[in-house]
Amino acid sequence: MTVSDPVVESVVATISRSATEIRQGLIGRRGTVDEENPSGETQAEADVWADELLGDRLAAIDGVGQYASEERAEIVDCGDDPSSTDAYAVAVDPLDGSSNLKSNNAMGTIFGVYDAALPARGDTLVAAGFVLYGPITTMVIATDELITEYELSGGERTVVDRDVTLPAEPVVYGFGGRVPDWPDDFRAYAREIESELKLRYGGALIGDVNQVLTYGGTFGYPGLESRPEGKLRLQFEGNPIGYVVERAGGRSSNGSQSLLTVEPDDLHDRTPVHVGNEELIDRLEDALA
Ligand code: AFP
């Protein structure tokens, strides 16, 4: 099942075809390099390698005006002007959850296709999604016309769920950050949720969000006492995941509003991220009001 916009289809096909290679390329790249990403985090060899691989391929697509990555300080100008009608800006977290590489746990690749120059609001996204490197390599692609899950194998993608929809009854939750670092209002909300749902937290956004998409519930990485803006990046993680979950019938929030309405100041802005069933996110916003 392809995406009707030819540029968006080229982007998602490039990512899905690269996923098999990325998964294979993790072997032998489990160490770290003595460099930091723009967010000040130590980079894994695989972070740098996956970013170079995807950056080269995505920047070469006609109609992609900008390429930006969690691993690069600056935006790559690809020639087409993304503010013009037929060009897009692609923002990628090439390897999300790379600290799970050492422990061989789930990881992902996240992408957002913005119809605006970066940094951009999430409501300028025309497509977003992720690859999940789990027992099976899967990919979720959301556009304004579809939200579909695929299994990836040998560079091809096969539909496994034509219309991904968040289950109405929430079952799982996962909250990031250390409990002593949670603000009191979030901790009170978390205690309620903990008494109602089952804990599922794997330390990689994509694995945890895919549990929520599959079983219903909520994932949150809240603003912390030590870091009120939270850990996750708006352009590369919050917006794409917020877009996917909202397209699946759920809600997203930074604690007070949809992530897709947050005005970015900088390409690497961090934001609190909450996604999941509408009633859970509504309760969160009430708790933090
Ligand atoms: P790494 O890419 O450094 O592993 O961070 C993963 C991540 O950005 C996101 O995927 C997780 O939801 C979150 O950080 C986990 O953060 P904690 O390690 O603080 O739980």
Short mmCIF file of C-alpha atoms and ligand atoms in Angstrom, two decimals:
data_model
loop_
_atom_site.label_atom_id
_atom_site.label_comp_id
_atom_site.label_asym_id
_atom_site.label_seq_id
_atom_site.Cartn_x
_atom_site.Cartn_y
_atom_site.Cartn_z
CA MET A 1 0.00 0.00 0.00
CA THR A 2 1.80 3.15 -1.15
CA VAL A 3 1.36 6.77 -0.19
CA SER A 4 -0.25 8.92 -2.89
CA ASP A 5 2.20 11.85 -2.65
CA PRO A 6 5.22 10.72 -4.73
CA VAL A 7 7.79 12.61 -2.64
CA VAL A 8 6.40 11.25 0.64
CA GLU A 9 6.29 7.75 -0.90
CA SER A 10 9.97 8.11 -1.88
CA VAL A 11 10.83 9.14 1.69
CA VAL A 12 8.99 6.27 3.37
CA ALA A 13 10.19 3.74 0.78
CA THR A 14 13.79 4.89 1.31
CA ILE A 15 13.44 4.48 5.08
CA SER A 16 11.71 1.08 4.83
CA ARG A 17 14.31 -0.22 2.36
CA SER A 18 17.15 1.06 4.59
CA ALA A 19 15.68 -0.50 7.75
CA THR A 20 16.85 -4.04 6.92
CA GLU A 21 20.37 -2.69 6.30
CA ILE A 22 20.29 -0.63 9.50
CA ARG A 23 19.20 -3.64 11.54
CA GLN A 24 22.02 -5.72 10.09
CA GLY A 25 24.49 -2.86 10.53
CA LEU A 26 23.90 -2.68 14.29
CA ILE A 27 26.11 -5.72 14.60
CA GLY A 28 29.66 -4.54 15.23
CA ARG A 29 28.56 -0.95 16.01
CA ARG A 30 27.50 -1.38 19.63
CA GLY A 31 30.22 0.86 21.04
CA THR A 32 30.18 4.61 21.62
CA VAL A 33 32.18 7.35 19.92
CA ASP A 34 33.78 10.17 21.91
CA GLU A 35 31.41 12.69 20.38
CA GLU A 36 28.15 14.16 21.69
CA ASN A 37 24.96 14.86 19.76
CA PRO A 38 23.50 18.42 19.78
CA SER A 39 21.54 17.45 22.90
CA GLY A 40 24.78 16.71 24.73
CA GLU A 41 24.30 12.93 24.72
CA THR A 42 27.12 10.50 23.96
CA GLN A 43 26.68 9.04 20.49
CA ALA A 44 26.73 5.34 19.70
CA GLU A 45 28.73 4.26 16.65
CA ALA A 46 25.41 3.08 15.23
CA ASP A 47 23.80 6.53 15.76
CA VAL A 48 26.40 8.19 13.54
CA TRP A 49 26.39 5.42 10.95
CA ALA A 50 22.58 5.26 10.62
CA ASP A 51 22.40 9.06 10.37
CA GLU A 52 24.99 9.17 7.56
CA LEU A 53 23.24 6.35 5.69
CA LEU A 54 19.75 7.88 5.94
CA GLY A 55 20.99 11.47 5.46
CA ASP A 56 22.70 10.67 2.17
CA ARG A 57 19.69 8.82 0.78
CA LEU A 58 16.92 11.15 1.98
CA ALA A 59 18.74 14.36 0.99
CA ALA A 60 19.07 12.99 -2.56
CA ILE A 61 15.30 12.69 -3.07
CA ASP A 62 13.83 15.33 -5.44
CA GLY A 63 11.34 17.31 -3.41
CA VAL A 64 13.22 17.02 -0.10
CA GLY A 65 14.40 20.55 0.69
CA GLN A 66 15.87 20.00 4.15
CA TYR A 67 17.23 17.03 6.09
CA ALA A 68 17.61 17.34 9.86
CA SER A 69 18.61 14.76 12.42
CA GLU A 70 18.84 14.43 16.17
CA GLU A 71 22.51 13.63 15.57
CA ARG A 72 23.38 16.82 13.66
CA ALA A 73 23.59 20.37 15.01
CA GLU A 74 22.65 21.97 11.69
CA ILE A 75 19.97 21.43 9.06
CA VAL A 76 21.23 20.04 5.71
CA ASP A 77 20.06 22.21 2.79
CA CYS A 78 19.10 19.81 -0.01
CA GLY A 79 18.45 22.43 -2.67
CA ASP A 80 14.65 22.55 -2.85
CA ASP A 81 13.04 25.30 -0.72
CA PRO A 82 10.76 23.49 1.79
CA SER A 83 8.62 26.59 2.12
CA SER A 84 7.72 26.21 -1.56
CA THR A 85 4.62 24.15 -2.32
CA ASP A 86 6.31 21.05 -3.75
CA ALA A 87 9.18 20.53 -1.32
CA TYR A 88 9.30 19.03 2.18
CA ALA A 89 11.61 19.00 5.18
CA VAL A 90 12.48 15.58 6.65
CA ALA A 91 13.39 15.28 10.33
CA VAL A 92 14.79 11.96 11.54
CA ASP A 93 15.87 10.31 14.76
CA PRO A 94 17.98 7.70 12.95
CA LEU A 95 18.37 5.37 15.90
CA ASP A 96 16.09 6.05 18.82
CA GLY A 97 16.88 4.15 22.00
CA SER A 98 20.51 3.52 21.08
CA SER A 99 21.39 2.98 24.74
CA ASN A 100 19.32 -0.22 24.33
CA LEU A 101 21.91 -1.49 21.86
CA LYS A 102 24.23 -2.65 24.67
CA SER A 103 21.41 -4.62 26.31
CA ASN A 104 19.93 -5.81 22.99
CA ASN A 105 16.49 -4.32 23.63
CA ALA A 106 14.02 -2.70 21.21
CA MET A 107 15.09 0.38 19.22
CA GLY A 108 13.60 2.44 16.41
CA THR A 109 13.96 4.96 13.62
CA ILE A 110 11.56 7.91 13.76
CA PHE A 111 10.73 10.26 10.87
CA GLY A 112 8.58 13.31 10.22
CA VAL A 113 7.87 14.93 6.83
CA TYR A 114 7.07 18.63 7.37
CA ASP A 115 5.48 20.90 4.76
CA ALA A 116 7.42 23.85 6.20
CA ALA A 117 10.98 24.95 6.84
CA LEU A 118 12.44 23.57 10.09
CA PRO A 119 12.04 24.03 12.96
CA ALA A 120 8.31 23.65 12.36
CA ARG A 121 5.10 23.02 14.28
CA GLY A 122 3.83 19.46 14.30
CA ASP A 123 0.62 20.49 12.56
CA THR A 124 2.68 21.14 9.41
CA LEU A 125 3.47 17.41 9.19
CA VAL A 126 2.12 15.65 6.09
CA ALA A 127 3.50 12.27 7.17
CA ALA A 128 5.25 10.69 10.14
CA GLY A 129 6.04 7.28 11.49
CA PHE A 130 8.63 4.90 12.75
CA VAL A 131 10.48 1.64 12.22
CA LEU A 132 10.55 -0.69 15.25
CA TYR A 133 13.54 -3.07 15.48
CA GLY A 134 11.82 -5.69 17.63
CA PRO A 135 11.62 -9.48 17.22
CA ILE A 136 10.17 -8.50 13.84
CA THR A 137 11.05 -5.28 11.99
CA THR A 138 7.82 -3.34 11.58
CA MET A 139 6.99 0.15 10.34
CA VAL A 140 4.04 2.44 11.02
CA ILE A 141 3.34 5.16 8.43
CA ALA A 142 0.75 7.88 9.08
CA THR A 143 -0.43 10.51 6.59
CA ASP A 144 -3.63 12.53 6.36
CA GLU A 145 -5.10 9.62 4.35
CA LEU A 146 -3.83 6.51 6.16
CA ILE A 147 -2.17 5.04 9.22
CA THR A 148 -0.85 1.62 8.34
CA GLU A 149 1.48 -0.92 9.94
CA TYR A 150 3.83 -3.03 7.78
CA GLU A 151 6.24 -5.89 8.32
CA LEU A 152 9.59 -5.22 6.64
CA SER A 153 11.65 -7.93 5.03
CA GLY A 154 14.26 -7.88 2.28
CA GLY A 155 13.63 -4.21 1.53
CA GLU A 156 9.89 -4.78 0.93
CA ARG A 157 6.96 -3.78 3.14
CA THR A 158 3.85 -5.93 3.70
CA VAL A 159 0.66 -4.53 5.25
CA VAL A 160 -0.22 -6.15 8.59
CA ASP A 161 -2.72 -3.54 9.83
CA ARG A 162 -4.37 -1.34 7.26
CA ASP A 163 -5.95 1.04 9.76
CA VAL A 164 -4.06 1.27 13.06
CA THR A 165 -6.50 2.35 15.78
CA LEU A 166 -5.78 2.87 19.46
CA PRO A 167 -7.84 0.31 21.46
CA ALA A 168 -10.65 1.99 23.40
CA GLU A 169 -9.80 0.26 26.70
CA PRO A 170 -6.35 1.30 28.06
CA VAL A 171 -4.14 -1.53 29.37
CA VAL A 172 -0.48 -0.37 29.64
CA TYR A 173 1.47 2.68 30.79
CA GLY A 174 5.11 3.73 30.78
CA PHE A 175 6.65 6.86 32.35
CA GLY A 176 10.24 8.00 31.87
CA GLY A 177 12.58 9.88 34.15
CA ARG A 178 13.39 9.04 37.77
CA VAL A 179 10.46 9.02 40.23
CA PRO A 180 12.19 11.36 42.75
CA ASP A 181 12.65 13.82 39.88
CA TRP A 182 8.93 13.90 39.00
CA PRO A 183 7.04 17.05 40.01
CA ASP A 184 4.39 16.42 42.68
CA ASP A 185 1.42 17.00 40.33
CA PHE A 186 2.74 14.47 37.80
CA ARG A 187 3.58 11.98 40.56
CA ALA A 188 -0.01 12.13 41.87
CA TYR A 189 -1.32 11.44 38.34
CA ALA A 190 1.20 8.61 37.89
CA ARG A 191 0.08 6.99 41.13
CA GLU A 192 -3.52 6.92 39.87
CA ILE A 193 -2.49 5.41 36.53
CA GLU A 194 -0.24 2.83 38.24
CA SER A 195 -3.25 1.61 40.22
CA GLU A 196 -5.25 1.11 37.00
CA LEU A 197 -2.87 -0.13 34.28
CA LYS A 198 0.12 -2.46 33.73
CA LEU A 199 3.68 -1.07 33.61
CA ARG A 200 5.45 -1.45 30.29
CA TYR A 201 8.66 0.61 30.01
CA GLY A 202 11.56 -0.42 27.80
CA GLY A 203 13.64 2.75 27.55
CA ALA A 204 13.14 3.26 23.82
CA LEU A 205 10.34 5.61 22.82
CA ILE A 206 9.26 3.56 19.81
CA GLY A 207 9.00 0.28 21.70
CA ASP A 208 7.00 1.90 24.47
CA VAL A 209 4.71 3.87 22.14
CA ASN A 210 4.08 0.78 20.01
CA GLN A 211 2.86 -1.03 23.14
CA VAL A 212 0.39 1.82 23.68
CA LEU A 213 -0.75 1.70 20.04
CA THR A 214 -1.19 -2.09 20.32
CA TYR A 215 -2.85 -2.42 23.73
CA GLY A 216 -4.13 1.06 24.56
CA GLY A 217 -2.86 3.17 27.46
CA THR A 218 -0.36 5.98 27.78
CA PHE A 219 3.34 6.76 27.47
CA GLY A 220 4.85 9.83 29.07
CA TYR A 221 8.24 11.41 29.51
CA PRO A 222 7.28 14.31 31.77
CA GLY A 223 8.93 17.60 32.58
CA LEU A 224 11.23 16.92 35.54
CA GLU A 225 12.15 19.00 38.60
CA SER A 226 15.75 18.97 37.30
CA ARG A 227 14.68 19.58 33.69
CA PRO A 228 11.18 21.10 33.28
CA GLU A 229 11.44 20.80 29.48
CA GLY A 230 11.82 17.02 29.77
CA LYS A 231 14.20 14.87 27.72
CA LEU A 232 12.59 14.16 24.34
CA ARG A 233 13.05 16.35 21.27
CA LEU A 234 10.01 18.06 19.74
CA GLN A 235 11.05 17.96 16.07
CA PHE A 236 12.42 14.41 16.01
CA GLU A 237 10.36 12.53 18.63
CA GLY A 238 7.43 14.52 20.08
CA ASN A 239 5.88 15.76 16.83
CA PRO A 240 6.15 12.53 14.80
CA ILE A 241 4.87 10.35 17.65
CA GLY A 242 2.17 12.87 18.52
CA TYR A 243 1.04 12.88 14.88
CA VAL A 244 0.91 9.06 14.71
CA VAL A 245 -1.03 8.66 17.97
CA GLU A 246 -3.50 11.42 17.11
CA ARG A 247 -4.05 9.83 13.67
CA ALA A 248 -4.70 6.53 15.49
CA GLY A 249 -7.51 8.18 17.46
CA GLY A 250 -5.59 9.14 20.60
CA ARG A 251 -4.21 12.40 21.98
CA SER A 252 -0.81 13.97 22.51
CA SER A 253 0.23 16.64 24.98
CA ASN A 254 3.18 18.56 26.38
CA GLY A 255 1.21 18.72 29.63
CA SER A 256 -1.13 21.50 28.55
CA GLN A 257 -1.70 21.32 24.77
CA SER A 258 -1.36 19.03 21.75
CA LEU A 259 2.30 18.55 20.87
CA LEU A 260 1.38 19.45 17.28
CA THR A 261 0.49 23.02 18.32
CA VAL A 262 3.74 23.74 20.20
CA GLU A 263 5.72 26.59 18.60
CA PRO A 264 9.39 25.54 18.29
CA ASP A 265 12.18 28.02 19.03
CA ASP A 266 15.13 25.82 18.15
CA LEU A 267 15.68 22.69 16.06
CA HIS A 268 16.72 20.69 19.13
CA ASP A 269 14.07 21.96 21.56
CA ARG A 270 13.12 19.41 24.19
CA THR A 271 9.52 18.95 25.35
CA PRO A 272 7.54 16.87 27.82
CA VAL A 273 5.82 14.13 25.78
CA HIS A 274 2.54 12.43 26.66
CA VAL A 275 0.57 10.25 24.23
CA GLY A 276 -2.26 7.74 24.55
CA ASN A 277 -5.99 7.35 25.02
CA GLU A 278 -7.87 10.63 25.03
CA GLU A 279 -9.34 10.28 28.53
CA LEU A 280 -5.91 9.55 30.03
CA ILE A 281 -4.32 12.59 28.40
CA ASP A 282 -7.29 14.76 29.41
CA ARG A 283 -6.78 13.59 33.01
CA LEU A 284 -3.06 14.37 32.77
CA GLU A 285 -3.74 17.94 31.63
CA ASP A 286 -6.27 18.40 34.43
CA ALA A 287 -3.68 17.10 36.94
CA LEU A 288 -1.01 19.51 35.70
CA ALA A 289 -3.33 22.52 35.29
P1 AFP B 1 18.81 6.99 23.91
O1 AFP B 1 18.65 7.18 22.41
O2 AFP B 1 19.95 7.77 24.49
O3 AFP B 1 18.80 5.55 24.29
O4 AFP B 1 17.52 7.65 24.58
C1 AFP B 1 16.28 7.09 24.23
C2 AFP B 1 15.24 8.15 24.50
O5 AFP B 1 15.54 9.32 23.80
C3 AFP B 1 13.84 7.65 24.15
O6 AFP B 1 13.86 6.71 23.13
C4 AFP B 1 13.33 7.04 25.44
O7 AFP B 1 11.93 7.17 25.57
C5 AFP B 1 14.05 7.85 26.51
O8 AFP B 1 15.21 8.42 25.90
C6 AFP B 1 14.49 6.98 27.64
O9 AFP B 1 15.10 7.84 28.59
P2 AFP B 1 15.63 7.22 29.96
O10 AFP B 1 16.89 6.47 29.64
O11 AFP B 1 15.85 8.43 30.85
O12 AFP B 1 14.56 6.30 30.50
#
